[in-house]
Tab-separated table of C-alpha atoms and ligand atoms in Angstrom:
chain	number	residue	atom	x	y	z
A	73	MET	CA	-143.547	-13.702	13.739
A	74	ASP	CA	-143.803	-16.486	16.226
A	75	LEU	CA	-140.882	-19.086	16.077
A	76	ASP	CA	-141.964	-22.488	17.305
A	77	ASP	CA	-144.283	-24.325	14.894
A	78	THR	CA	-144.558	-21.108	12.796
A	79	LEU	CA	-141.117	-20.203	11.339
A	80	ILE	CA	-139.720	-23.673	12.407
A	81	ASN	CA	-141.324	-27.091	12.842
A	82	ARG	CA	-140.487	-27.640	16.647
A	83	ARG	CA	-142.900	-30.536	17.080
A	84	ASP	CA	-141.052	-32.736	14.541
A	85	ALA	CA	-137.668	-31.633	15.781
A	86	VAL	CA	-138.516	-32.713	19.361
A	87	THR	CA	-139.803	-36.063	18.243
A	88	ALA	CA	-136.669	-36.559	16.141
A	89	TRP	CA	-134.379	-35.472	18.909
A	90	ALA	CA	-136.046	-37.760	21.492
A	91	ALA	CA	-135.687	-40.693	19.153
A	92	ASP	CA	-131.927	-40.072	18.627
A	93	PHE	CA	-131.317	-39.440	22.242
A	94	SER	CA	-133.087	-42.587	23.201
A	95	VAL	CA	-130.962	-44.705	20.897
A	96	ASP	CA	-127.732	-43.023	21.927
A	97	ARG	CA	-128.385	-43.682	25.543
A	98	HIS	CA	-129.761	-47.160	24.964
A	99	LEU	CA	-133.022	-46.313	26.782
A	100	ALA	CA	-136.048	-48.565	26.709
A	101	PRO	CA	-138.267	-48.085	23.653
A	102	ALA	CA	-140.952	-46.263	25.591
A	103	ALA	CA	-138.504	-43.463	26.535
A	104	ALA	CA	-138.558	-41.648	23.225
A	105	GLN	CA	-142.311	-41.184	23.676
A	106	ALA	CA	-142.016	-40.151	27.338
A	107	LEU	CA	-139.367	-37.642	26.315
A	108	THR	CA	-141.542	-36.307	23.404
A	109	ASP	CA	-144.613	-36.136	25.738
A	110	SER	CA	-142.724	-34.143	28.406
A	111	LEU	CA	-141.140	-31.736	26.028
A	112	ARG	CA	-143.984	-31.288	23.577
A	113	ASP	CA	-145.570	-28.142	24.922
A	114	ARG	CA	-142.744	-26.507	26.678
A	115	ALA	CA	-139.215	-27.441	27.811
A	116	LEU	CA	-137.268	-25.862	30.583
A	117	PRO	CA	-134.114	-26.900	32.526
A	118	GLU	CA	-136.383	-28.123	35.309
A	119	THR	CA	-138.233	-30.470	32.837
A	120	PHE	CA	-135.039	-32.569	32.807
A	121	GLU	CA	-135.026	-32.886	36.752
A	122	ALA	CA	-138.118	-35.054	36.453
A	123	LEU	CA	-136.941	-36.867	33.359
A	124	ARG	CA	-133.525	-37.883	34.650
A	125	THR	CA	-135.308	-39.630	37.541
A	126	THR	CA	-137.959	-41.206	35.266
A	127	LEU	CA	-135.590	-42.497	32.734
A	128	GLY	CA	-132.764	-43.325	35.109
A	129	LEU	CA	-130.219	-40.922	33.547
A	130	ALA	CA	-126.766	-40.350	35.266
A	131	GLU	CA	-126.284	-36.811	34.061
A	132	SER	CA	-127.373	-33.726	35.884
A	133	ALA	CA	-130.426	-31.875	34.734
A	134	ALA	CA	-128.138	-29.030	33.629
A	135	GLU	CA	-126.060	-31.396	31.520
A	136	LEU	CA	-129.174	-32.898	29.911
A	137	TRP	CA	-130.621	-29.372	29.238
A	138	GLU	CA	-127.292	-28.492	27.527
A	139	ALA	CA	-127.469	-31.683	25.403
A	140	TYR	CA	-131.107	-30.827	24.557
A	141	VAL	CA	-130.169	-27.305	23.585
A	142	VAL	CA	-127.381	-28.389	21.225
A	143	GLY	CA	-129.408	-31.495	19.951
A	144	LEU	CA	-132.597	-29.762	19.302
A	145	ALA	CA	-130.908	-26.837	17.472
A	146	ALA	CA	-129.306	-29.313	15.223
A	147	LYS	CA	-132.853	-30.561	14.205
A	148	VAL	CA	-134.436	-27.415	13.304
A	149	THR	CA	-134.494	-25.707	9.913
A	150	CYS	CA	-136.393	-22.969	8.311
A	151	ASP	CA	-137.558	-23.643	4.782
A	152	SER	CA	-135.801	-21.484	2.178
A	153	GLU	CA	-139.366	-20.413	0.871
A	154	ILE	CA	-140.003	-18.839	4.391
A	155	LEU	CA	-136.544	-17.117	4.523
A	156	VAL	CA	-137.021	-15.658	1.141
A	157	ARG	CA	-140.445	-14.279	2.225
A	158	LEU	CA	-138.840	-12.695	5.212
A	159	ASP	CA	-136.414	-10.996	2.770
A	160	LEU	CA	-139.276	-9.973	0.588
A	161	LEU	CA	-141.181	-8.443	3.501
A	162	ARG	CA	-138.195	-6.440	4.454
A	163	ALA	CA	-137.643	-5.396	0.904
A	164	ALA	CA	-141.130	-4.156	0.787
A	165	GLY	CA	-140.582	-1.877	3.809
A	166	TRP	CA	-141.702	-4.187	6.680
A	167	THR	CA	-139.705	-4.447	9.851
A	168	VAL	CA	-139.754	-8.254	10.767
A	169	GLY	CA	-139.217	-9.301	14.356
A	170	VAL	CA	-139.447	-12.614	16.092
A	171	LEU	CA	-141.433	-12.921	19.306
A	172	THR	CA	-141.109	-16.357	20.992
A	173	ASN	CA	-141.906	-17.840	24.423
A	174	GLY	CA	-139.183	-19.822	25.916
A	175	ALA	CA	-135.714	-20.053	27.541
A	176	THR	CA	-133.220	-17.686	25.929
A	177	ASP	CA	-130.564	-20.260	25.336
A	178	ILE	CA	-132.704	-22.695	23.482
A	179	GLN	CA	-134.559	-20.239	21.469
A	180	ARG	CA	-131.413	-18.341	20.425
A	181	ALA	CA	-129.779	-21.660	19.432
A	182	LYS	CA	-132.761	-22.550	17.267
A	183	LEU	CA	-132.807	-19.179	15.657
A	184	THR	CA	-129.082	-19.381	14.820
A	185	ALA	CA	-129.270	-22.929	13.630
A	186	ALA	CA	-132.241	-22.305	11.381
A	187	GLY	CA	-130.476	-19.431	9.808
A	188	ILE	CA	-133.213	-16.933	10.777
A	189	LEU	CA	-131.239	-14.195	12.485
A	190	ASP	CA	-129.847	-12.797	9.161
A	191	HIS	CA	-133.456	-12.391	7.867
A	192	VAL	CA	-135.126	-10.459	10.706
A	193	ASP	CA	-134.680	-7.065	12.233
A	194	ALA	CA	-135.303	-7.904	15.835
A	195	VAL	CA	-135.788	-10.916	18.318
A	196	CYS	CA	-137.683	-10.940	21.551
A	197	ILE	CA	-137.499	-14.112	23.749
A	198	SER	CA	-139.701	-14.242	26.742
A	199	GLU	CA	-137.167	-15.293	29.298
A	200	GLU	CA	-134.883	-12.261	28.604
A	201	ALA	CA	-137.851	-9.984	27.903
A	202	GLY	CA	-139.441	-10.768	31.266
A	203	ALA	CA	-142.931	-11.353	29.735
A	204	ARG	CA	-144.548	-14.258	27.961
A	205	LYS	CA	-147.182	-14.060	25.258
A	206	PRO	CA	-150.085	-13.459	25.618
A	207	ASP	CA	-149.095	-10.841	28.092
A	208	PRO	CA	-149.388	-7.488	26.212
A	209	LYS	CA	-145.967	-6.506	27.737
A	210	ALA	CA	-144.367	-9.208	25.407
A	211	PHE	CA	-145.846	-7.584	22.301
A	212	ARG	CA	-144.828	-4.086	23.468
A	213	THR	CA	-141.280	-5.175	23.971
A	214	ALA	CA	-141.079	-6.910	20.560
A	215	ALA	CA	-142.717	-3.833	18.867
A	216	SER	CA	-140.232	-1.442	20.538
A	217	ARG	CA	-137.253	-3.602	19.394
A	218	CYS	CA	-138.680	-3.235	15.932
A	219	GLY	CA	-138.662	0.524	16.503
A	220	PHE	CA	-142.406	0.969	16.958
A	221	GLU	CA	-145.265	1.157	19.410
A	222	PRO	CA	-147.820	-1.662	18.879
A	223	HIS	CA	-150.516	-0.243	16.677
A	224	THR	CA	-152.861	-1.409	14.054
A	225	ALA	CA	-150.341	-1.217	11.241
A	226	ALA	CA	-148.426	-4.000	12.992
A	227	TRP	CA	-149.280	-7.654	12.361
A	228	MET	CA	-148.543	-10.793	14.442
A	229	VAL	CA	-148.170	-14.078	12.591
A	230	GLY	CA	-148.371	-17.237	14.705
A	231	ASP	CA	-149.809	-20.784	15.107
A	232	ASN	CA	-151.117	-20.405	18.695
A	233	PRO	CA	-154.806	-19.124	18.969
A	234	VAL	CA	-154.388	-17.931	22.576
A	235	THR	CA	-150.810	-16.700	22.963
A	236	ASP	CA	-150.213	-15.482	19.391
A	237	ILE	CA	-153.606	-14.366	18.231
A	238	GLY	CA	-155.376	-13.546	21.477
A	239	GLY	CA	-152.210	-11.886	22.896
A	240	ALA	CA	-151.595	-9.796	19.834
A	241	SER	CA	-155.216	-8.612	19.539
A	242	ALA	CA	-155.271	-7.511	23.054
A	243	ALA	CA	-152.033	-5.699	22.527
A	244	GLY	CA	-153.653	-3.802	19.470
A	245	LEU	CA	-152.000	-5.764	16.688
A	246	ARG	CA	-153.692	-7.399	13.703
A	247	THR	CA	-153.255	-11.083	13.345
A	248	VAL	CA	-152.597	-13.907	10.971
A	249	TRP	CA	-153.245	-17.362	12.294
A	250	VAL	CA	-151.110	-20.047	10.665
A	251	SER	CA	-153.613	-22.885	10.540
A	252	ALA	CA	-151.761	-25.792	9.005
A	253	GLY	CA	-155.166	-26.468	7.412
A	254	ALA	CA	-157.097	-26.698	10.652
A	255	ALA	CA	-160.332	-24.813	11.291
A	256	TRP	CA	-160.546	-22.005	13.849
A	257	ALA	CA	-162.041	-23.226	17.015
A	258	THR	CA	-161.254	-20.790	19.789
A	259	PRO	CA	-164.500	-19.092	20.802
A	260	GLY	CA	-164.348	-15.364	21.624
A	261	LEU	CA	-161.243	-14.665	19.563
A	262	THR	CA	-160.962	-14.063	15.754
A	263	PRO	CA	-157.864	-13.735	13.757
A	264	ASP	CA	-157.931	-10.934	10.994
A	265	HIS	CA	-156.631	-13.586	8.511
A	266	ILE	CA	-156.027	-17.230	8.390
A	267	ALA	CA	-153.203	-18.719	6.316
A	268	PRO	CA	-152.359	-22.368	5.947
A	269	THR	CA	-148.576	-21.797	6.090
A	270	VAL	CA	-146.302	-18.998	7.154
A	271	ALA	CA	-145.347	-18.565	3.515
A	272	ASP	CA	-148.934	-17.950	2.661
A	273	ALA	CA	-149.106	-15.611	5.576
A	274	ALA	CA	-146.271	-13.499	4.315
A	275	ASP	CA	-147.797	-13.518	0.791
A	276	PHE	CA	-150.901	-12.069	2.384
A	277	LEU	CA	-148.956	-9.307	4.078
A	278	LEU	CA	-147.057	-8.557	0.903
A	279	GLY	CA	-150.334	-8.115	-0.963
A	280	LEU	CA	-151.721	-5.629	1.636
A	281	PRO	CA	-152.664	-2.217	0.200
A	282	GLU	CA	-150.956	-0.599	3.125
A	283	ASN	CA	-147.637	-2.299	2.286
A	284	PRO	CA	-145.184	0.164	3.873
A	285	ARG	CA	-143.229	0.868	0.680
B	208	LIG	MG1	-145.773	-21.383	18.096
């Protein structure tokens, strides 16, 4: 399972954090949007080097990153209907792992704050794993932490057509694209299944004839 915008809604959390941060620091109204834009696709400690200059912030980039890690984690939740499905999958014999691109501290803070760690068997974060999706090595590492080699009995569930679906296909996994109702629009790649939500994706997996148990 992918984390950002699959198990949790990172996009909304970033927007909410940026709004709060801007108000707390008495920044100009445009600052919240500038923060959201900079952090939308990917956030790293270095991202705050540029932002502290642009926004005239006194703290160091490291201090701002720490504020972001704590603040964003406080904004993320995982719906109970998703957590229940993770439990159902494991009860049905599936081994459930999270494979996520990002810095270890922020990804682990979000996993903890959203209560996901108690509902999965393994976690693989790109920074500590030394490989980012769509690199097949990221999928191999995640699979091995789940106790398997990647093979066609394994599935990847994620929202990103390239990193999640393309990467997993290349690594030999089957795929469920979490579409949020969008149409598939990435030529040359095809997910094995499309589900509007991660709960629907889990229900699809639970209904497969090859359910492990
Ligand atoms: Mg994602």
